[in-house]
Coordinates of C-alpha atoms in Angstrom, one line a residue:
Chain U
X1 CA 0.0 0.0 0.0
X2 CA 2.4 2.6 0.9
X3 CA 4.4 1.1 -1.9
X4 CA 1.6 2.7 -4.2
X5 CA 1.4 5.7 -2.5
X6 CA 4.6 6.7 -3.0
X7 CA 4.8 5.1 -6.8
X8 CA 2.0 7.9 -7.1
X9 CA 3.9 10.3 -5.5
X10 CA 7.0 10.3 -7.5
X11 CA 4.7 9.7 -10.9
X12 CA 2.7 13.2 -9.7
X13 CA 6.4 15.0 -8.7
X14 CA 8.1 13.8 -12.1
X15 CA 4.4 15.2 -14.6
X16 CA 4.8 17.9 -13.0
X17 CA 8.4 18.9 -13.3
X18 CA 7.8 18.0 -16.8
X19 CA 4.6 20.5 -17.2
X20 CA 6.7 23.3 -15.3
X21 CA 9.8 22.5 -17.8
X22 CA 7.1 23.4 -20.6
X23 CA 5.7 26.4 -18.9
X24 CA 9.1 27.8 -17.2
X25 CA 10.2 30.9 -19.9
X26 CA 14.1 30.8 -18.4
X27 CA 15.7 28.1 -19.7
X28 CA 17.7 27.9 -16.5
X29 CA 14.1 26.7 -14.7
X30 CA 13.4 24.4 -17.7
X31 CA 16.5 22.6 -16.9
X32 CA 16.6 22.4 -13.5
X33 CA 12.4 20.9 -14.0
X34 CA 14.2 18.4 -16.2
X35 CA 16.8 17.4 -13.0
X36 CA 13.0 16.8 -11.1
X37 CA 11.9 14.9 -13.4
X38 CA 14.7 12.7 -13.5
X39 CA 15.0 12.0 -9.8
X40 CA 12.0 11.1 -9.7
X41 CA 12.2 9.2 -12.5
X42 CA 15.0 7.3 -10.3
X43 CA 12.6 7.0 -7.9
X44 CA 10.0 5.1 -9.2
X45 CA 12.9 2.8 -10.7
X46 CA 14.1 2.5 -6.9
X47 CA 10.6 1.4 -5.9
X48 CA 10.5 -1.3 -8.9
X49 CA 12.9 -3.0 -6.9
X50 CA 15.9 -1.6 -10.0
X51 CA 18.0 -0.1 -7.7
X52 CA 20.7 0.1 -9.9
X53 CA 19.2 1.5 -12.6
X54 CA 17.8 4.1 -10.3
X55 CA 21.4 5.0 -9.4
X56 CA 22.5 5.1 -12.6
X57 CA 19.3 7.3 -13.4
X58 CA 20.9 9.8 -11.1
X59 CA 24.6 9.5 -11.9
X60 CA 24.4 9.8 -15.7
X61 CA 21.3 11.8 -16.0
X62 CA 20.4 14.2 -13.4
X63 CA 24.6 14.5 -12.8
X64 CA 25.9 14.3 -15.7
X65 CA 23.8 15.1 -18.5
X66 CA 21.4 17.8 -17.0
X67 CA 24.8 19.7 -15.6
X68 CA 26.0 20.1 -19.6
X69 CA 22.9 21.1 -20.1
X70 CA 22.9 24.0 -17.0
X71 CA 26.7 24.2 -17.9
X72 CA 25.8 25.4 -21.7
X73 CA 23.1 27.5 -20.7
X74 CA 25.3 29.3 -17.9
X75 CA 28.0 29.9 -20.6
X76 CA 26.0 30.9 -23.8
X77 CA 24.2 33.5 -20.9
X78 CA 20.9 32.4 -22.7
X79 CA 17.5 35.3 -21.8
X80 CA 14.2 34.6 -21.1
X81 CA 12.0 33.1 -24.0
X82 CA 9.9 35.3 -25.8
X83 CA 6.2 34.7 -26.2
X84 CA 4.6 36.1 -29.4
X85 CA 1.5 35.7 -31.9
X86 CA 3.3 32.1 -32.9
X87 CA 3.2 30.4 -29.5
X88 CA 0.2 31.4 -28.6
X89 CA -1.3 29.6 -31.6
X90 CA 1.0 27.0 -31.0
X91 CA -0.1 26.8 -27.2
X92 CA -4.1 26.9 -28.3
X93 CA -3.4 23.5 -30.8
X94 CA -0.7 21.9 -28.6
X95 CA -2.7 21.6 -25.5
X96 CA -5.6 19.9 -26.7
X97 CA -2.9 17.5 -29.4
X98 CA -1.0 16.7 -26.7
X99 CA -4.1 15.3 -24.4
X100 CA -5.7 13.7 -26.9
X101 CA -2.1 11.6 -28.1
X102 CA -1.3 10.9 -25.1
X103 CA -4.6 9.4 -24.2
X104 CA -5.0 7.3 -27.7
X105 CA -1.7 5.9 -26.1
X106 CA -2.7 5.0 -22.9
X107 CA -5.9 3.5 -25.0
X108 CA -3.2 1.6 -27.1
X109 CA -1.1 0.5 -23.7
X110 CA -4.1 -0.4 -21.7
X111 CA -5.9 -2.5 -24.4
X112 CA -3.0 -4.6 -25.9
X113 CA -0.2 -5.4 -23.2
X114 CA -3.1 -7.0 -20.8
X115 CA -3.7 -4.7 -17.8
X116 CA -1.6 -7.0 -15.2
X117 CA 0.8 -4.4 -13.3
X118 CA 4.3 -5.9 -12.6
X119 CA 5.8 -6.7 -9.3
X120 CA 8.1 -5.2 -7.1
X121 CA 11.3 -7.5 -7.4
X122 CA 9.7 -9.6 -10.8
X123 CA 12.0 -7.6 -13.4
X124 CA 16.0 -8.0 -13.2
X125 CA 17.5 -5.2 -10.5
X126 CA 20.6 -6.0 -8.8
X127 CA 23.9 -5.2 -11.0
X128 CA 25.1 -8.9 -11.3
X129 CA 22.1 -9.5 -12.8
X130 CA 21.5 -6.6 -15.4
X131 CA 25.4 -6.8 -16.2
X132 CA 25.0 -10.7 -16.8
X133 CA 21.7 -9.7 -19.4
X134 CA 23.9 -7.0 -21.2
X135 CA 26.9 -8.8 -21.3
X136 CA 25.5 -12.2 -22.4
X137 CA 21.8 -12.2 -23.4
X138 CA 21.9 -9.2 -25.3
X139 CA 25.7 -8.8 -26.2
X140 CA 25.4 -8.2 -29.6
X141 CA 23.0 -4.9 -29.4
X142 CA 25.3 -3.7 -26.5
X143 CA 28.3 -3.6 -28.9
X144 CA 25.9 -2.2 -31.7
X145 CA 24.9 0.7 -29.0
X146 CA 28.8 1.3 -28.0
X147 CA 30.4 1.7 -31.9
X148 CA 27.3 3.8 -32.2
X149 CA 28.2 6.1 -29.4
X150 CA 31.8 5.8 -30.7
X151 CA 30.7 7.4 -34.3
X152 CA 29.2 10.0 -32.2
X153 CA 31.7 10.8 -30.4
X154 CA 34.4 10.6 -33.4
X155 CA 31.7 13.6 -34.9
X156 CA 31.9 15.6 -32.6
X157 CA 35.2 15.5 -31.9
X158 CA 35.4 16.3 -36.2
X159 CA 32.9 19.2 -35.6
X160 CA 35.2 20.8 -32.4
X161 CA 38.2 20.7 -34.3
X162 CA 39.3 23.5 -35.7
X163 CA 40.4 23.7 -39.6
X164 CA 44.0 22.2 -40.0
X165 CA 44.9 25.8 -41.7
X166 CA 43.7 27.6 -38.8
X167 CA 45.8 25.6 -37.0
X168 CA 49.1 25.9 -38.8
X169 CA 48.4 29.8 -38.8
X170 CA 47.6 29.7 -35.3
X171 CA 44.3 31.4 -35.6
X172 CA 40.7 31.3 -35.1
X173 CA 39.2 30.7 -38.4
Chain N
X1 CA 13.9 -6.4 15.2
X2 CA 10.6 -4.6 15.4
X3 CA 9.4 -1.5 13.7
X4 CA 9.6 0.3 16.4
X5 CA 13.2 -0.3 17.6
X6 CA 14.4 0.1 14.0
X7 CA 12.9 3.5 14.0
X8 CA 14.5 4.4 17.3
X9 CA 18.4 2.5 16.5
X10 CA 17.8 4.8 13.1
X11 CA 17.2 8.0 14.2
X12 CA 19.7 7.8 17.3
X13 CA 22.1 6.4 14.7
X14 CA 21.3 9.5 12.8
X15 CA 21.3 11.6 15.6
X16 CA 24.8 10.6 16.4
X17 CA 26.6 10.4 12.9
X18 CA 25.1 14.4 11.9
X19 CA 26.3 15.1 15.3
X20 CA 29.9 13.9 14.7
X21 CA 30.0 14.9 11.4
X22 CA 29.3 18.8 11.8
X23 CA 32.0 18.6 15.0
X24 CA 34.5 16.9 12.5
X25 CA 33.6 19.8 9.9
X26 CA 34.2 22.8 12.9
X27 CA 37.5 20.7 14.0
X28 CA 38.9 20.0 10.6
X29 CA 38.7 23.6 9.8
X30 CA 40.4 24.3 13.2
X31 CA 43.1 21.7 12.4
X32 CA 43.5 23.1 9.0
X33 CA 44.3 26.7 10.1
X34 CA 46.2 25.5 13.1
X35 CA 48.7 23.6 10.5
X36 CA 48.8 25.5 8.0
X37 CA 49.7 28.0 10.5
X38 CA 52.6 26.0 11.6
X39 CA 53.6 25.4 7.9
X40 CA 53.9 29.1 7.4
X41 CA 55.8 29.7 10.7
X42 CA 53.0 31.1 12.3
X43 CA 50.6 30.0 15.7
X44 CA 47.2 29.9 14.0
X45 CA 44.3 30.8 16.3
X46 CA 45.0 30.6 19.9
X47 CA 43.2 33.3 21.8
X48 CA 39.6 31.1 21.5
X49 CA 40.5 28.4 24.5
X50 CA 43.2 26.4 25.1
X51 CA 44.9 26.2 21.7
X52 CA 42.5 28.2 20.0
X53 CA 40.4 25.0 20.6
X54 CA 36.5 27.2 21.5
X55 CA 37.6 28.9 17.5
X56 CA 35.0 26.7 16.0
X57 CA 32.9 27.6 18.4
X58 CA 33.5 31.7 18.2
X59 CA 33.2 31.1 14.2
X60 CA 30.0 29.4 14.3
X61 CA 28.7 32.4 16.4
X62 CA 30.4 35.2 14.9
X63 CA 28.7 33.5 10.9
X64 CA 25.0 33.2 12.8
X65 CA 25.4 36.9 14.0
X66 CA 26.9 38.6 10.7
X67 CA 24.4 40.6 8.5
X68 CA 22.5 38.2 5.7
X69 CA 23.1 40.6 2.9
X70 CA 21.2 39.1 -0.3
X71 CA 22.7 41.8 -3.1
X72 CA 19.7 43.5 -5.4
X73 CA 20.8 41.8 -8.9
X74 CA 20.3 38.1 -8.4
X75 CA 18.2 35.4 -9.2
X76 CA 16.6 34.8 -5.3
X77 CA 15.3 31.9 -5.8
X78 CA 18.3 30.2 -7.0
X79 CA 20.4 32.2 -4.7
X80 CA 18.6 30.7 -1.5
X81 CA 18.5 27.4 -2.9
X82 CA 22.3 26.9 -4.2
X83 CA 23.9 26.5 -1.0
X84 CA 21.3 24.4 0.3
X85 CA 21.8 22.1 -2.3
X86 CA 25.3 22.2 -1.5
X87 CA 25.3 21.0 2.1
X88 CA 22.0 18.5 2.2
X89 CA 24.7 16.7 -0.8
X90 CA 27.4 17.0 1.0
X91 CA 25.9 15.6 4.5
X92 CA 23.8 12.9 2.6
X93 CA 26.7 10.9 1.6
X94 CA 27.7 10.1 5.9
X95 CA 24.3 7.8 5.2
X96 CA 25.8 5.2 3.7
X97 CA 29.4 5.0 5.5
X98 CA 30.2 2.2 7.4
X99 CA 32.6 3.1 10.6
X100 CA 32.6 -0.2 12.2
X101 CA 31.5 -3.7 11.9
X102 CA 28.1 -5.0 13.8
X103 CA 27.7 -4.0 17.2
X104 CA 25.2 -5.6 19.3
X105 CA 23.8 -3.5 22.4
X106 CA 21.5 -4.9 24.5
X107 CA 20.2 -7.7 22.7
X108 CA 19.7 -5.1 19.6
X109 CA 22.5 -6.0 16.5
X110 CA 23.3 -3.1 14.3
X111 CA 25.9 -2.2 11.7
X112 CA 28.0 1.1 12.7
X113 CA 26.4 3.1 9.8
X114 CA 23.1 4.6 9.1
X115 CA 22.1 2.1 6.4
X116 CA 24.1 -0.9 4.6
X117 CA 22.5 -0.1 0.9
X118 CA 23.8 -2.8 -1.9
X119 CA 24.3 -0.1 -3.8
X120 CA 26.1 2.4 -1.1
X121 CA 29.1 3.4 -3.3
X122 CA 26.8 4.3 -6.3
X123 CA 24.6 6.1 -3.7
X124 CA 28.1 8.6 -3.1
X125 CA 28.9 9.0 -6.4
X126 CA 25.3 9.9 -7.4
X127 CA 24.5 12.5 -4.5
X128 CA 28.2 14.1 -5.0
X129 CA 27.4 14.2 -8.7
X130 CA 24.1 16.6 -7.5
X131 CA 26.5 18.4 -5.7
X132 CA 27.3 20.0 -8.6
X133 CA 24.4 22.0 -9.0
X134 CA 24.9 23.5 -5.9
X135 CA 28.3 25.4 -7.1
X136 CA 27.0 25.8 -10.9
X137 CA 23.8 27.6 -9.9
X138 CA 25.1 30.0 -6.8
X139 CA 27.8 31.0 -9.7
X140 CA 25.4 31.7 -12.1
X141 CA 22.2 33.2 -10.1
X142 CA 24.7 35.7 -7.8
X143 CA 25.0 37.3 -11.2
X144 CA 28.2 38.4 -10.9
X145 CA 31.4 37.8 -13.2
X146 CA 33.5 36.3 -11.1
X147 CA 30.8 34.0 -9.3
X148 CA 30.1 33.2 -12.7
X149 CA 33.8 32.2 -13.9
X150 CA 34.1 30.0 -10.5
X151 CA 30.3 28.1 -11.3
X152 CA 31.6 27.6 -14.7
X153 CA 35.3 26.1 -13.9
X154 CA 34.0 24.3 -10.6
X155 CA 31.6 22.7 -12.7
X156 CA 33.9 21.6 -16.0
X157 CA 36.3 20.2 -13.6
X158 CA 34.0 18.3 -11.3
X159 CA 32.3 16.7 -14.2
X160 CA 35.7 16.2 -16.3
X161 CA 37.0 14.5 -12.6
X162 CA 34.3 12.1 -12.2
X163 CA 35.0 10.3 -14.7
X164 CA 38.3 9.5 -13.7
X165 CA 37.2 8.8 -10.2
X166 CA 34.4 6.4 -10.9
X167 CA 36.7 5.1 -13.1
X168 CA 39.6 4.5 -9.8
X169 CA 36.9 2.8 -8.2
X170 CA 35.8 0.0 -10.9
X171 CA 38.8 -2.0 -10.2
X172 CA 38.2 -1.9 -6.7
X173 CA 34.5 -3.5 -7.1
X174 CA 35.7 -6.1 -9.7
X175 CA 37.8 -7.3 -6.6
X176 CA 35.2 -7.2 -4.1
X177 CA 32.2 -8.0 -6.2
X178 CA 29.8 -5.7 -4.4
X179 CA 29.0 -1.8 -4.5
X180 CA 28.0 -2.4 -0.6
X181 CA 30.7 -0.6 1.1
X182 CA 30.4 -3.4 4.2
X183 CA 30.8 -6.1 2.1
X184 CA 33.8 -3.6 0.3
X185 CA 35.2 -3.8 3.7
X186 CA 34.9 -7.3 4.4
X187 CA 36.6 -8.4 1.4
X188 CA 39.4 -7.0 2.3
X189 CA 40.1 -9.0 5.7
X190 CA 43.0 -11.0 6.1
X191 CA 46.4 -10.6 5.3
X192 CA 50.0 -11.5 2.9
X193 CA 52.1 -13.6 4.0
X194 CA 51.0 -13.1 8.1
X195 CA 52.4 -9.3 7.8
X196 CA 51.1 -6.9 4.6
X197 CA 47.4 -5.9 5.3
X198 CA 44.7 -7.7 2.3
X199 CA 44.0 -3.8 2.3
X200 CA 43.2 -2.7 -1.7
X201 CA 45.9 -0.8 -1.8
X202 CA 47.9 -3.2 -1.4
X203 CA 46.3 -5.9 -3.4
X204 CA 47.4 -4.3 -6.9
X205 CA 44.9 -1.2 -6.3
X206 CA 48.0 1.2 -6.0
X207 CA 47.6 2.9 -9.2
X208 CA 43.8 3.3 -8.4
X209 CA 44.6 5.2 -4.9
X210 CA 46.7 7.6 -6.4
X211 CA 43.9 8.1 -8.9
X212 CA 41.5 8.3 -6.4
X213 CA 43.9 10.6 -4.6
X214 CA 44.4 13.4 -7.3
X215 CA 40.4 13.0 -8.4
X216 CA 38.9 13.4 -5.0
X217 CA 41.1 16.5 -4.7
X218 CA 39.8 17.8 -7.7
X219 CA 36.4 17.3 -6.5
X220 CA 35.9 18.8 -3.5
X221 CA 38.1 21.7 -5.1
X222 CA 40.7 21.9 -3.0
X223 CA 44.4 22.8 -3.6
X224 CA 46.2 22.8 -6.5
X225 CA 43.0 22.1 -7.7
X226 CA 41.0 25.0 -6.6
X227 CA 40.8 27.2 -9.5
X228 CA 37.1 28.1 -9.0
X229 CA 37.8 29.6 -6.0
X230 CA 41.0 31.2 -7.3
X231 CA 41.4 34.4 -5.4
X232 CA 43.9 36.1 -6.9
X233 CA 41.8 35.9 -10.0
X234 CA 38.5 35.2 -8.4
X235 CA 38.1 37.3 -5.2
X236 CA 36.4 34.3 -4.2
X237 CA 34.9 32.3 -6.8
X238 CA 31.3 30.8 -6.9
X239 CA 30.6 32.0 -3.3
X240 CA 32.0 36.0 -3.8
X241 CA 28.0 37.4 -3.3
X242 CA 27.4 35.1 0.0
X243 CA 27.6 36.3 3.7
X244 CA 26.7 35.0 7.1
X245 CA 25.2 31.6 7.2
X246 CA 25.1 31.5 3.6
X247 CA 28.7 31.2 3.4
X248 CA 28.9 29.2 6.1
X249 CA 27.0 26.4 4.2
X250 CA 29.5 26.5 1.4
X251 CA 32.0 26.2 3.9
X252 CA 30.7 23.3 6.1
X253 CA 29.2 21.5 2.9
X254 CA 33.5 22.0 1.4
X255 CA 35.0 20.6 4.5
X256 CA 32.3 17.8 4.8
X257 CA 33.0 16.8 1.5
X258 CA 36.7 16.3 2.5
X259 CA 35.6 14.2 5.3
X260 CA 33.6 12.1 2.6
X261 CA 36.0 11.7 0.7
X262 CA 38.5 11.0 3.1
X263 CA 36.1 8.3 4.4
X264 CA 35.9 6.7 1.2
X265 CA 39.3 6.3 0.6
X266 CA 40.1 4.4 4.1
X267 CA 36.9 2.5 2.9
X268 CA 37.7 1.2 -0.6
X269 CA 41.7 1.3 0.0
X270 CA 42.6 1.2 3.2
X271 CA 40.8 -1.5 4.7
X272 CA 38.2 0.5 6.6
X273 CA 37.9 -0.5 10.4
X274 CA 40.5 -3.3 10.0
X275 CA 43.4 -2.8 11.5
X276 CA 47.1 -3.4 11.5
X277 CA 47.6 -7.6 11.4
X278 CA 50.0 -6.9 14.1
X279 CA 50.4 -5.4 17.8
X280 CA 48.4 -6.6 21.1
X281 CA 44.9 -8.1 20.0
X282 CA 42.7 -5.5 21.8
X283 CA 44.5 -2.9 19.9
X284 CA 43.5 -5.1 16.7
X285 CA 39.8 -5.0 17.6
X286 CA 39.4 -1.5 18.7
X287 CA 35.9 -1.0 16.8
X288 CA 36.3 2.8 15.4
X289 CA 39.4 3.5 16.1
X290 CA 41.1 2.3 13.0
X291 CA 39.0 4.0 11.1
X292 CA 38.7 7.5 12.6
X293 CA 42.6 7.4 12.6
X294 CA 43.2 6.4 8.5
X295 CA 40.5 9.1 7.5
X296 CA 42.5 11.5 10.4
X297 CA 45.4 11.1 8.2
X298 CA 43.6 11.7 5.1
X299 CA 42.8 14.7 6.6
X300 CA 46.2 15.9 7.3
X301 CA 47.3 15.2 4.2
X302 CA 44.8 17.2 2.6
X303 CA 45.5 20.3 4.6
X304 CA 49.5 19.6 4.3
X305 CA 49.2 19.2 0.6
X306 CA 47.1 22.8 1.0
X307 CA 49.9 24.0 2.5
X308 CA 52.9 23.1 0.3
X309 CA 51.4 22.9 -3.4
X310 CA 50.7 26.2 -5.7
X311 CA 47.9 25.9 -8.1
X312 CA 47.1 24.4 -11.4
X313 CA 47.1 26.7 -14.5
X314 CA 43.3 25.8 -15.9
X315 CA 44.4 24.2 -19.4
X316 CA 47.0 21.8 -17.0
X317 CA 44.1 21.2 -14.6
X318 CA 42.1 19.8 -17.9
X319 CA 44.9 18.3 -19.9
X320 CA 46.1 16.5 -16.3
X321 CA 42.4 15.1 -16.2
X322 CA 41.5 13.9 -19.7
X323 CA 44.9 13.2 -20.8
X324 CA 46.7 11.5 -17.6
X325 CA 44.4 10.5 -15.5
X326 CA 41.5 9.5 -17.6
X327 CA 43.7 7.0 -19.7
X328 CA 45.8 6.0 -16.5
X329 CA 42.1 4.6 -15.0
X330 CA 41.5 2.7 -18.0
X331 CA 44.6 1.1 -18.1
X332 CA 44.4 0.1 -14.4
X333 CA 40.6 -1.2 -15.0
X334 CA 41.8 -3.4 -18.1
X335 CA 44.4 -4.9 -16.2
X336 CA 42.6 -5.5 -13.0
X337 CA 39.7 -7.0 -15.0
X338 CA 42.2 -9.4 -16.5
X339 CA 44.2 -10.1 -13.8
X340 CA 41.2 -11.1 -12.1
X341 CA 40.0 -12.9 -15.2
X342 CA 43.6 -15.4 -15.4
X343 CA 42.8 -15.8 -11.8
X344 CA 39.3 -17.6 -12.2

């Protein structure tokens, strides 16, 4: 019972960080929404009985990622947003879009994955387990995900460098 | 153990470890000034007590007394909320830190730490890694240049010097086989040969300490690696627009850091509460002796390094971390890993 209470109360802290993220004009606020959301997010992975994927959550998201993010915005010195005639349109068709897809998914969810809810504990959560299911059930898309972070990494490490003539010049191109 | 007495063992546990660690802060900073004081060829405080020992004590009063001044240009919110941040990170980590092994007091057994979590060291590393925000957003909502300059470099380097860090400790969990830091501790009973300590360090994690050494450093910016509080450059970095209490928190949640750190490092490398293999047995099983006296001398050498080291230019600070450190932790965490791997 207090299991589901909670569950709740992390699912109602991490919609709403994600509505304030939306509403929120400084990007500054948006970001820091996005850290709620994500600890929550941990959360409700902690009270799955995944508590390593709820530390991990925290680590690499809400630590990692989402201080970038804050880290970009502090340095680019990015304003306020500005509201004009566009986003108001764009507020008045949103809204309503938005309700209406996310309920035709719920609709989807609800009627074809059966409506049992899983246990606490019934999917893998402690390390030795996940890290036996990545490194030997599902090996091959692991590598697949790592050369594709590689190539990512390799691009922007291409897009940062500066031009080789710059270079020999000494200057900024 | 019912409900109730696991309530009440928790909260006195709780009680007891916030208690100790906030002394620990005031006397760390006390032996810090006292030291470095000595280093320099000078007393340190000693008008406060004997020894200057009551200047904890006189601080603590003189920061709750001092004028709150909240400057007209920032962002208040985010101003109230960054050193906040700051501290409840810095004091969550004690949580998880084992001092001792099971005690048992009156019929009631309990571990000498607030909680054994089987994920305790990814708990640290995920509540320092929060910590961040604390620094990046009193930089940037004081809305000043040079708070701004400190947020910025204190965050690059604390998320440039995590990576090397969790990176020292892998090696250390491949050999223990659990992120509990009990069972961290455990693992490392016994000895070599009757005489050398089964301590990490020395059970091929040497490379890995000194990692762990220069990283931690890095992380709780302290010298040389204190460039965001820089104050020949800096006046005084991401915390130039607090006063009074405000300050302080930045200040307590900096020295209880160290202590976290320090902590860690007896934890993962040192053997925790195990003591030396040698000497009269009662001295062996002291329970928290050991420990308080390997993270004391973590301690000292963090304030004698302070005292002797000038400090990194900031392109060395980066180049040390991404191109000597980062590639020094991989190579110790390939080896280990295979090491352990010929071994069975």
């Amino acid at each position: 019972m207090l299991h589901l209470i909670l569950f709740l109360l992390f699912g109602l802290v991490c919609v709403a960080g994600a509505v304030n993220l939306l509403v929120q004009r400084h990007p500054i606020s948006s970001a820091l929404s996005l850290v709620v959301v994500m600890g929550a997010l941990a959360a409700e992975y902690l009270l799955l009985g995944a508590e390593f994927v709820a530390a991990v959550q925290v680590i690499v998201y809400a630590g990692a990622v989402m201080v970038l993010f804050v880290f970009v915005i502090m340095l680019l010195n990015a304003g306020e947003e500005e509201r004009t005639q566009g986003s108001r349109v764009a507020m008045l068709i949103g809204i309503p879009g938005m309700l209406v897809g996310s309920l035709l998914v719920a609709w989807v969810l609800i009627q074809h994955s059966g409506t049992r809810s899983a246990a606490v504990g019934e999917l893998p959560g402690p390390p030795k387990t996940l890290g036996w299911l990545l490194f030997h059930d599902y090996l091959l898309p692991f590598e697949v995900t790592s050369i594709l972070v590689l190539v990512a990494i390799m691009g922007a490490v291409v897009l940062a460098a500066r031009p080789e003539s710059a270079q020999r010049t000494g200057r900024e191109s | 153990m019912g409900v109730g007495t696991f309530i009440f063992v928790s909260v006195i546990k709780i009680v007891v470890a916030v208690v100790i660690l906030l002394t620990a802060v005031a006397y760390t900073v006390w032996l810090e000034r006292k030291v470095v004081g000595h280093i320099q060829n000078r007393w340190g405080p000693t008008r406060v007590g004997p020894f200057g020992l009551l200047q904890p004590l006189a601080d603590g009063i003189k920061f709750i007394f001092k004028e709150d001044l909240t400057p007209p240009h920032v962002y208040k919110s985010l101003y109230i909320a960054a050193p906040m941040i700051a501290l409840t990170c810095a004091l969550t980590s004690i949580s998880v830190i084992p001092v001792g092994n099971w005690v048992t007091v009156s019929g009631i057994s309990t571990p000498l730490q607030i909680t054994d979590l089987n994920i305790g060291l990814l708990l640290i590393l995920g509540v320092t890694s929060l910590g961040v925000y604390g620094v990046a957003l009193a930089g940037w909502s004081s809305n000043s240049k040079y708070s701004l300059l400190g947020g910025l470099r204190a965050s690059a380097q604390m998320v440039s010097y995590e990576i090397a860090l969790g990176l020292s400790l892998v090696g250390v969990l491949i050999l223990a086989g659990s992120f509990s830091l009990h069972e961290i501790v455990e693992a490392q009973a016994g000895t070599f040969w009757g005489f050398i300590p089964r301590w990490n360090m020395f059970q091929g994690q040497f490379v890995a300490f000194f990692i762990y050494l220069m990283a931690a450093y890095a992380e709780t910016n302290r010298v040389p690696f204190d460039l965001p509080e820089a104050e020949t450059e800096l006046v005084a970095g991401y915390h130039t627009e607090y006063s009074a209490m405000k300050f302080a928190m930045f200040f307590m949640a900096e020295y209880a850091n160290m202590i976290t750190v320090a902590c860690l490092a007896t934890i993962l490398f040192l053997g925790g509460w195990k003591g030396l293999p040698y000497g009269p047995a009662w001295l062996q099983d002291l329970p928290v002796f050991w420990f308080v006296l390997k993270v004391f001398c973590f301690l000292f050498l963090y304030i004698w390094v302070r005292g002797t080291l000038p400090r990194f230019r900031y392109d060395q600070l980066m180049a040390f971390g991404w191109k000597f450190l980062l590639p020094l932790a991989i190579a110790n965490l390939v080896i280990t890993a295979l090491v352990v791997a010929l071994k069975g």
